[in-house]
Amino acid sequence: MNNYSAVFIDYENVYFHLRPRLVDSERTQDVSLELIRSLIENLSTERGQNCIIRHAYADFEQLEVNAQGQMYLIGIESHNVLGTEHKNAADMRLCIDVLETLYTRPEINTFVFVAGDRDYIPVIQHLKKHAKNVMVVAFQGNVSGDLRINVGANFIEATQLLSKITQSELEVGQQRVDDVRHEKIEAQKLRPPVPITSVKFERVMAISDKNMIIALEILLQNYGDKPEVWFTPFLNKLRQVLQHLAEYERKAIVTNLADYGALKIEKRRGEPHDYSVIVINWNHPDVKVLNPGGE
């Protein structure tokens, strides 16, 4: 029995993840094509998949790259999808083509997504209901944790498909991205907060978990001048920065920060529904380190 597969590449997703992590931005196209070539080879040699459909989507004019010609040479059909200022339209076109393939090409039993956005969860769930095998290829820091849960073991970390030289290059680039993020956080430290003194924090413990520290940084950077923070907007910020985690994991981080005494979650009465707010403990040792202006 032939194992036929189809690959759908959100090229914009890949491109914009790679570009800030490469010292030479012109290398972005080369590395993205290296990833695609390696994936096709891996599907064939390691997984016995005959990849007969290969599509890539992006607003290539906006990217100002000539990747389409290179893709043609390795059998990738590229689609120039005009985006807007606020939305990447490639994912919508990609999903439409996935569904068309599902209903018109019954011999395709494996669908491979080179993308990490949680927007793809509905179409992936639909494919699984039709007994199709679904795989996701994405970079660890650029994939939704909820998306990973939906594919389980059928997740391929994209970095592992690249050469050792490229892996080292991206590792250095990731450190540079992290340094820029920390510099932005440092620039926010001097904002004077407006603490609520009536809230009591009974238990205080030092925080060592990296994701908890990042979440606390996000809280202070974006809401450090607020006496209390609405829970939902803060959770939305966590979805953007900690997208590699599942939704329940992000919520658990906030709960853990409360358990460690860095914040307290309180209920407020409202119309038509009550709502939750976060109050920061400015006397917590990790809060003082991350934002000395809170002392």
Tab-separated table of C-alpha atoms in Angstrom:
chain	number	residue	atom	x	y	z
A	1	MET	CA	0.000	0.000	0.000
A	2	ASN	CA	1.352	3.415	-0.966
A	3	ASN	CA	1.586	6.028	1.776
A	4	TYR	CA	0.730	9.258	0.020
A	5	SER	CA	1.176	12.542	1.827
A	6	ALA	CA	0.568	16.251	1.248
A	7	VAL	CA	2.688	19.060	2.682
A	8	PHE	CA	1.288	22.547	3.348
A	9	ILE	CA	3.819	25.237	4.281
A	10	ASP	CA	2.938	28.536	5.915
A	11	TYR	CA	6.082	30.138	4.522
A	12	GLU	CA	5.436	33.473	6.229
A	13	ASN	CA	5.326	31.707	9.594
A	14	VAL	CA	8.706	30.106	8.923
A	15	TYR	CA	10.272	33.217	7.367
A	16	PHE	CA	9.380	35.664	10.135
A	17	HIS	CA	10.579	33.255	12.817
A	18	LEU	CA	13.944	32.747	11.141
A	19	ARG	CA	14.750	36.307	10.041
A	20	PRO	CA	15.525	37.882	13.453
A	21	ARG	CA	17.523	34.795	14.440
A	22	LEU	CA	19.984	34.977	11.559
A	23	VAL	CA	22.890	37.430	11.649
A	24	ASP	CA	22.704	37.736	7.877
A	25	SER	CA	19.015	38.305	7.123
A	26	GLU	CA	19.625	37.324	3.508
A	27	ARG	CA	20.237	33.798	4.801
A	28	THR	CA	16.566	33.521	5.758
A	29	GLN	CA	15.526	32.209	2.364
A	30	ASP	CA	18.395	29.710	2.225
A	31	VAL	CA	17.611	28.286	5.667
A	32	SER	CA	13.871	28.052	4.993
A	33	LEU	CA	14.559	26.148	1.761
A	34	GLU	CA	17.027	23.913	3.592
A	35	LEU	CA	14.242	23.067	6.026
A	36	ILE	CA	11.777	22.231	3.250
A	37	ARG	CA	14.241	20.048	1.343
A	38	SER	CA	15.213	18.194	4.502
A	39	LEU	CA	11.570	17.636	5.437
A	40	ILE	CA	10.706	16.116	2.058
A	41	GLU	CA	13.717	13.813	2.329
A	42	ASN	CA	12.829	12.855	5.915
A	43	LEU	CA	9.252	12.001	4.955
A	44	SER	CA	10.523	9.710	2.219
A	45	THR	CA	13.507	7.979	3.835
A	46	GLU	CA	12.510	7.912	7.505
A	47	ARG	CA	8.724	7.659	7.331
A	48	GLY	CA	8.030	5.965	4.013
A	49	GLN	CA	5.843	8.802	2.774
A	50	ASN	CA	5.438	9.518	-0.936
A	51	CYS	CA	4.902	13.280	-0.844
A	52	ILE	CA	2.877	13.932	-3.996
A	53	ILE	CA	1.341	17.313	-3.027
A	54	ARG	CA	3.532	20.216	-1.886
A	55	HIS	CA	2.208	23.734	-1.375
A	56	ALA	CA	3.707	26.892	0.162
A	57	TYR	CA	1.866	30.117	0.986
A	58	ALA	CA	3.026	33.689	1.610
A	59	ASP	CA	2.744	37.261	0.464
A	60	PHE	CA	6.028	36.868	-1.399
A	61	GLU	CA	5.994	40.473	-2.633
A	62	GLN	CA	5.965	41.686	0.945
A	63	LEU	CA	8.806	39.323	1.860
A	64	GLU	CA	10.838	40.596	-1.098
A	65	VAL	CA	12.408	37.184	-1.712
A	66	ASN	CA	12.732	35.096	-4.853
A	67	ALA	CA	11.991	31.825	-3.089
A	68	GLN	CA	9.252	30.859	-5.537
A	69	GLY	CA	11.710	29.957	-8.274
A	70	GLN	CA	13.779	27.851	-5.879
A	71	MET	CA	10.648	26.115	-4.618
A	72	TYR	CA	9.619	25.228	-8.145
A	73	LEU	CA	12.926	23.405	-8.622
A	74	ILE	CA	12.227	21.134	-5.640
A	75	GLY	CA	8.607	20.493	-6.575
A	76	ILE	CA	6.901	23.021	-4.321
A	77	GLU	CA	3.880	24.837	-5.748
A	78	SER	CA	3.973	28.341	-4.295
A	79	HIS	CA	0.939	30.575	-3.812
A	80	ASN	CA	1.284	34.340	-3.541
A	81	VAL	CA	-1.407	35.308	-1.038
A	82	LEU	CA	-1.880	39.040	-0.569
A	83	GLY	CA	-1.880	39.838	3.122
A	84	THR	CA	-3.176	42.870	4.954
A	85	GLU	CA	-1.633	45.193	7.495
A	86	HIS	CA	-3.298	43.322	10.342
A	87	LYS	CA	-3.579	39.713	9.190
A	88	ASN	CA	-1.570	36.992	7.513
A	89	ALA	CA	-4.001	35.675	4.889
A	90	ALA	CA	-1.788	32.697	4.007
A	91	ASP	CA	-3.293	30.540	6.751
A	92	MET	CA	-6.822	30.983	5.382
A	93	ARG	CA	-5.816	29.979	1.845
A	94	LEU	CA	-3.816	27.075	3.242
A	95	CYS	CA	-6.803	25.724	5.168
A	96	ILE	CA	-9.054	25.994	2.108
A	97	ASP	CA	-6.599	23.960	0.042
A	98	VAL	CA	-6.249	21.377	2.807
A	99	LEU	CA	-10.009	20.822	2.828
A	100	GLU	CA	-10.133	20.656	-0.963
A	101	THR	CA	-7.409	18.002	-0.890
A	102	LEU	CA	-9.264	16.073	1.794
A	103	TYR	CA	-12.447	15.860	-0.260
A	104	THR	CA	-10.955	15.391	-3.741
A	105	ARG	CA	-7.859	13.270	-3.114
A	106	PRO	CA	-8.914	10.280	-0.986
A	107	GLU	CA	-5.571	8.544	-1.574
A	108	ILE	CA	-3.833	11.141	0.631
A	109	ASN	CA	-3.603	9.626	4.101
A	110	THR	CA	-1.086	11.983	5.738
A	111	PHE	CA	-1.284	15.772	5.947
A	112	VAL	CA	1.849	17.653	7.019
A	113	PHE	CA	1.632	21.251	8.268
A	114	VAL	CA	4.782	23.361	8.360
A	115	ALA	CA	3.266	25.933	10.686
A	116	GLY	CA	2.816	26.582	14.380
A	117	ASP	CA	-0.233	28.826	14.803
A	118	ARG	CA	-3.114	27.659	16.949
A	119	ASP	CA	-5.431	28.859	14.128
A	120	TYR	CA	-4.802	25.513	12.431
A	121	ILE	CA	-6.341	23.486	15.264
A	122	PRO	CA	-9.893	23.338	13.782
A	123	VAL	CA	-8.756	22.030	10.383
A	124	ILE	CA	-6.401	19.530	12.043
A	125	GLN	CA	-9.211	18.231	14.229
A	126	HIS	CA	-11.402	17.941	11.133
A	127	LEU	CA	-8.750	15.872	9.348
A	128	LYS	CA	-8.427	13.545	12.319
A	129	LYS	CA	-12.194	12.994	12.354
A	130	HIS	CA	-11.792	11.736	8.791
A	131	ALA	CA	-9.178	9.222	9.970
A	132	LYS	CA	-6.268	11.128	8.428
A	133	ASN	CA	-2.786	11.146	9.897
A	134	VAL	CA	-1.661	14.693	10.737
A	135	MET	CA	1.870	15.907	11.378
A	136	VAL	CA	3.137	19.354	12.377
A	137	VAL	CA	6.623	20.710	11.711
A	138	ALA	CA	7.565	23.907	13.558
A	139	PHE	CA	10.273	25.521	15.635
A	140	GLN	CA	10.016	24.949	19.377
A	141	GLY	CA	9.652	28.648	20.161
A	142	ASN	CA	7.164	29.245	17.363
A	143	VAL	CA	4.498	26.596	17.902
A	144	SER	CA	1.290	26.720	19.898
A	145	GLY	CA	1.261	24.318	22.821
A	146	ASP	CA	-2.414	23.616	22.111
A	147	LEU	CA	-1.507	22.705	18.533
A	148	ARG	CA	1.138	20.278	19.781
A	149	ILE	CA	-1.372	18.571	22.028
A	150	ASN	CA	-3.637	17.981	19.033
A	151	VAL	CA	-0.938	16.127	17.069
A	152	GLY	CA	0.752	14.421	20.006
A	153	ALA	CA	3.803	12.421	18.969
A	154	ASN	CA	3.359	13.544	15.349
A	155	PHE	CA	5.283	16.752	16.029
A	156	ILE	CA	8.665	17.343	14.373
A	157	GLU	CA	10.869	20.056	15.856
A	158	ALA	CA	12.044	21.939	12.782
A	159	THR	CA	15.554	22.649	14.063
A	160	GLN	CA	16.323	18.923	14.042
A	161	LEU	CA	15.882	18.884	10.256
A	162	LEU	CA	18.612	21.483	9.752
A	163	SER	CA	22.364	20.993	9.508
A	164	LYS	CA	24.513	21.278	12.636
A	165	ILE	CA	26.007	24.510	11.311
A	166	THR	CA	22.574	26.071	10.843
A	167	GLN	CA	21.452	24.817	14.259
A	168	SER	CA	24.418	26.564	15.886
A	169	GLU	CA	23.672	29.739	13.929
A	170	LEU	CA	20.063	29.749	15.149
A	171	GLU	CA	21.130	29.044	18.728
A	172	VAL	CA	23.285	32.166	18.710
A	173	GLY	CA	20.463	34.111	17.054
A	174	GLN	CA	17.956	32.984	19.676
A	175	GLN	CA	20.244	34.269	22.419
A	176	ARG	CA	20.348	37.621	20.625
A	177	VAL	CA	16.529	37.728	20.455
A	178	ASP	CA	16.347	36.917	24.189
A	179	ASP	CA	18.859	39.680	24.957
A	180	VAL	CA	16.761	42.235	23.041
A	181	ARG	CA	13.670	41.167	24.981
A	182	HIS	CA	15.498	41.594	28.279
A	183	GLU	CA	16.746	45.028	27.211
A	184	LYS	CA	13.162	46.103	26.603
A	185	ILE	CA	12.221	44.819	30.047
A	186	GLU	CA	15.127	46.736	31.596
A	187	ALA	CA	13.870	49.929	29.955
A	188	GLN	CA	10.515	49.492	31.699
A	189	LYS	CA	11.878	49.025	35.222
A	190	LEU	CA	11.787	52.669	36.286
A	191	ARG	CA	8.031	53.115	35.932
A	192	PRO	CA	6.613	53.816	39.380
A	193	PRO	CA	3.811	51.393	40.246
A	194	VAL	CA	0.734	52.264	42.247
A	195	PRO	CA	0.546	49.381	44.745
A	196	ILE	CA	-2.526	48.374	46.697
A	197	THR	CA	-1.399	48.183	50.319
A	198	SER	CA	-4.572	46.559	51.657
A	199	VAL	CA	-3.882	43.181	50.000
A	200	LYS	CA	-2.019	40.688	52.228
A	201	PHE	CA	0.418	38.110	50.840
A	202	GLU	CA	0.893	35.406	53.439
A	203	ARG	CA	3.362	33.019	51.766
A	204	VAL	CA	6.382	34.162	49.729
A	205	MET	CA	8.770	31.772	47.959
A	206	ALA	CA	11.609	32.340	45.493
A	207	ILE	CA	10.848	31.462	41.857
A	208	SER	CA	13.210	29.313	39.778
A	209	ASP	CA	10.961	28.164	36.915
A	210	LYS	CA	11.929	29.936	33.661
A	211	ASN	CA	8.373	30.251	32.329
A	212	MET	CA	7.139	31.688	35.606
A	213	ILE	CA	9.901	34.314	35.499
A	214	ILE	CA	8.998	35.195	31.902
A	215	ALA	CA	5.314	35.525	32.850
A	216	LEU	CA	6.254	37.793	35.756
A	217	GLU	CA	8.396	39.905	33.417
A	218	ILE	CA	5.461	40.242	31.017
A	219	LEU	CA	3.196	41.280	33.888
A	220	LEU	CA	5.593	43.969	35.113
A	221	GLN	CA	6.560	45.211	31.658
A	222	ASN	CA	2.985	45.696	30.456
A	223	TYR	CA	1.077	46.441	33.652
A	224	GLY	CA	3.712	47.591	36.140
A	225	ASP	CA	2.065	50.985	36.568
A	226	LYS	CA	-1.405	49.598	37.322
A	227	PRO	CA	-2.774	49.034	40.847
A	228	GLU	CA	-4.503	45.895	39.594
A	229	VAL	CA	-4.515	43.976	36.320
A	230	TRP	CA	-7.443	42.369	34.555
A	231	PHE	CA	-6.788	38.658	34.249
A	232	THR	CA	-7.938	38.182	30.629
A	233	PRO	CA	-5.671	40.811	28.959
A	234	PHE	CA	-2.690	39.408	30.870
A	235	LEU	CA	-3.535	35.882	29.694
A	236	ASN	CA	-3.709	37.185	26.116
A	237	LYS	CA	-0.168	38.551	26.499
A	238	LEU	CA	0.988	35.156	27.751
A	239	ARG	CA	-0.557	33.496	24.675
A	240	GLN	CA	1.642	35.684	22.461
A	241	VAL	CA	4.939	35.156	24.286
A	242	LEU	CA	4.455	31.634	25.674
A	243	GLN	CA	2.618	30.217	22.690
A	244	HIS	CA	4.648	27.009	22.903
A	245	LEU	CA	2.665	26.140	26.037
A	246	ALA	CA	-0.868	24.780	26.109
A	247	GLU	CA	-3.664	26.964	27.460
A	248	TYR	CA	-3.952	24.995	30.702
A	249	GLU	CA	-0.168	25.339	31.214
A	250	ARG	CA	-0.324	29.121	30.844
A	251	LYS	CA	-3.172	29.334	33.353
A	252	ALA	CA	-1.234	27.055	35.693
A	253	ILE	CA	1.694	29.497	35.590
A	254	VAL	CA	-0.520	32.301	36.879
A	255	THR	CA	-1.843	30.029	39.630
A	256	ASN	CA	1.712	29.051	40.565
A	257	LEU	CA	2.781	32.700	40.732
A	258	ALA	CA	-0.032	33.218	43.208
A	259	ASP	CA	1.073	30.168	45.218
A	260	TYR	CA	4.597	31.602	45.344
A	261	GLY	CA	3.252	34.914	46.639
A	262	ALA	CA	4.266	37.020	43.638
A	263	LEU	CA	0.685	38.016	42.992
A	264	LYS	CA	-2.849	37.467	44.191
A	265	ILE	CA	-5.937	36.761	42.107
A	266	GLU	CA	-9.074	38.435	43.408
A	267	LYS	CA	-12.683	38.620	42.286
A	268	ARG	CA	-14.397	41.900	41.559
A	269	ARG	CA	-18.105	42.495	41.173
A	270	GLY	CA	-19.206	43.660	37.748
A	271	GLU	CA	-22.084	43.798	35.292
A	272	PRO	CA	-23.202	41.542	33.746
A	273	HIS	CA	-20.580	39.223	35.291
A	274	ASP	CA	-17.968	39.327	38.015
A	275	TYR	CA	-14.371	39.369	36.809
A	276	SER	CA	-10.886	38.440	38.066
A	277	VAL	CA	-7.997	40.827	38.674
A	278	ILE	CA	-4.339	40.355	39.552
A	279	VAL	CA	-2.635	42.331	42.306
A	280	ILE	CA	1.186	42.352	42.279
A	281	ASN	CA	3.196	41.777	45.450
A	282	TRP	CA	5.826	44.522	45.193
A	283	ASN	CA	7.653	43.113	48.229
A	284	HIS	CA	8.256	39.716	46.615
A	285	PRO	CA	12.049	39.247	46.123
A	286	ASP	CA	11.735	38.284	42.440
A	287	VAL	CA	9.483	41.270	41.736
A	288	LYS	CA	12.107	43.540	43.339
A	289	VAL	CA	14.821	42.036	41.136
A	290	LEU	CA	12.779	42.381	37.949
A	291	ASN	CA	11.492	45.854	38.772
A	292	PRO	CA	13.493	47.794	41.370
A	293	GLY	CA	11.136	50.738	40.766
A	294	GLY	CA	8.517	48.816	42.714
A	295	GLU	CA	10.328	49.175	46.000
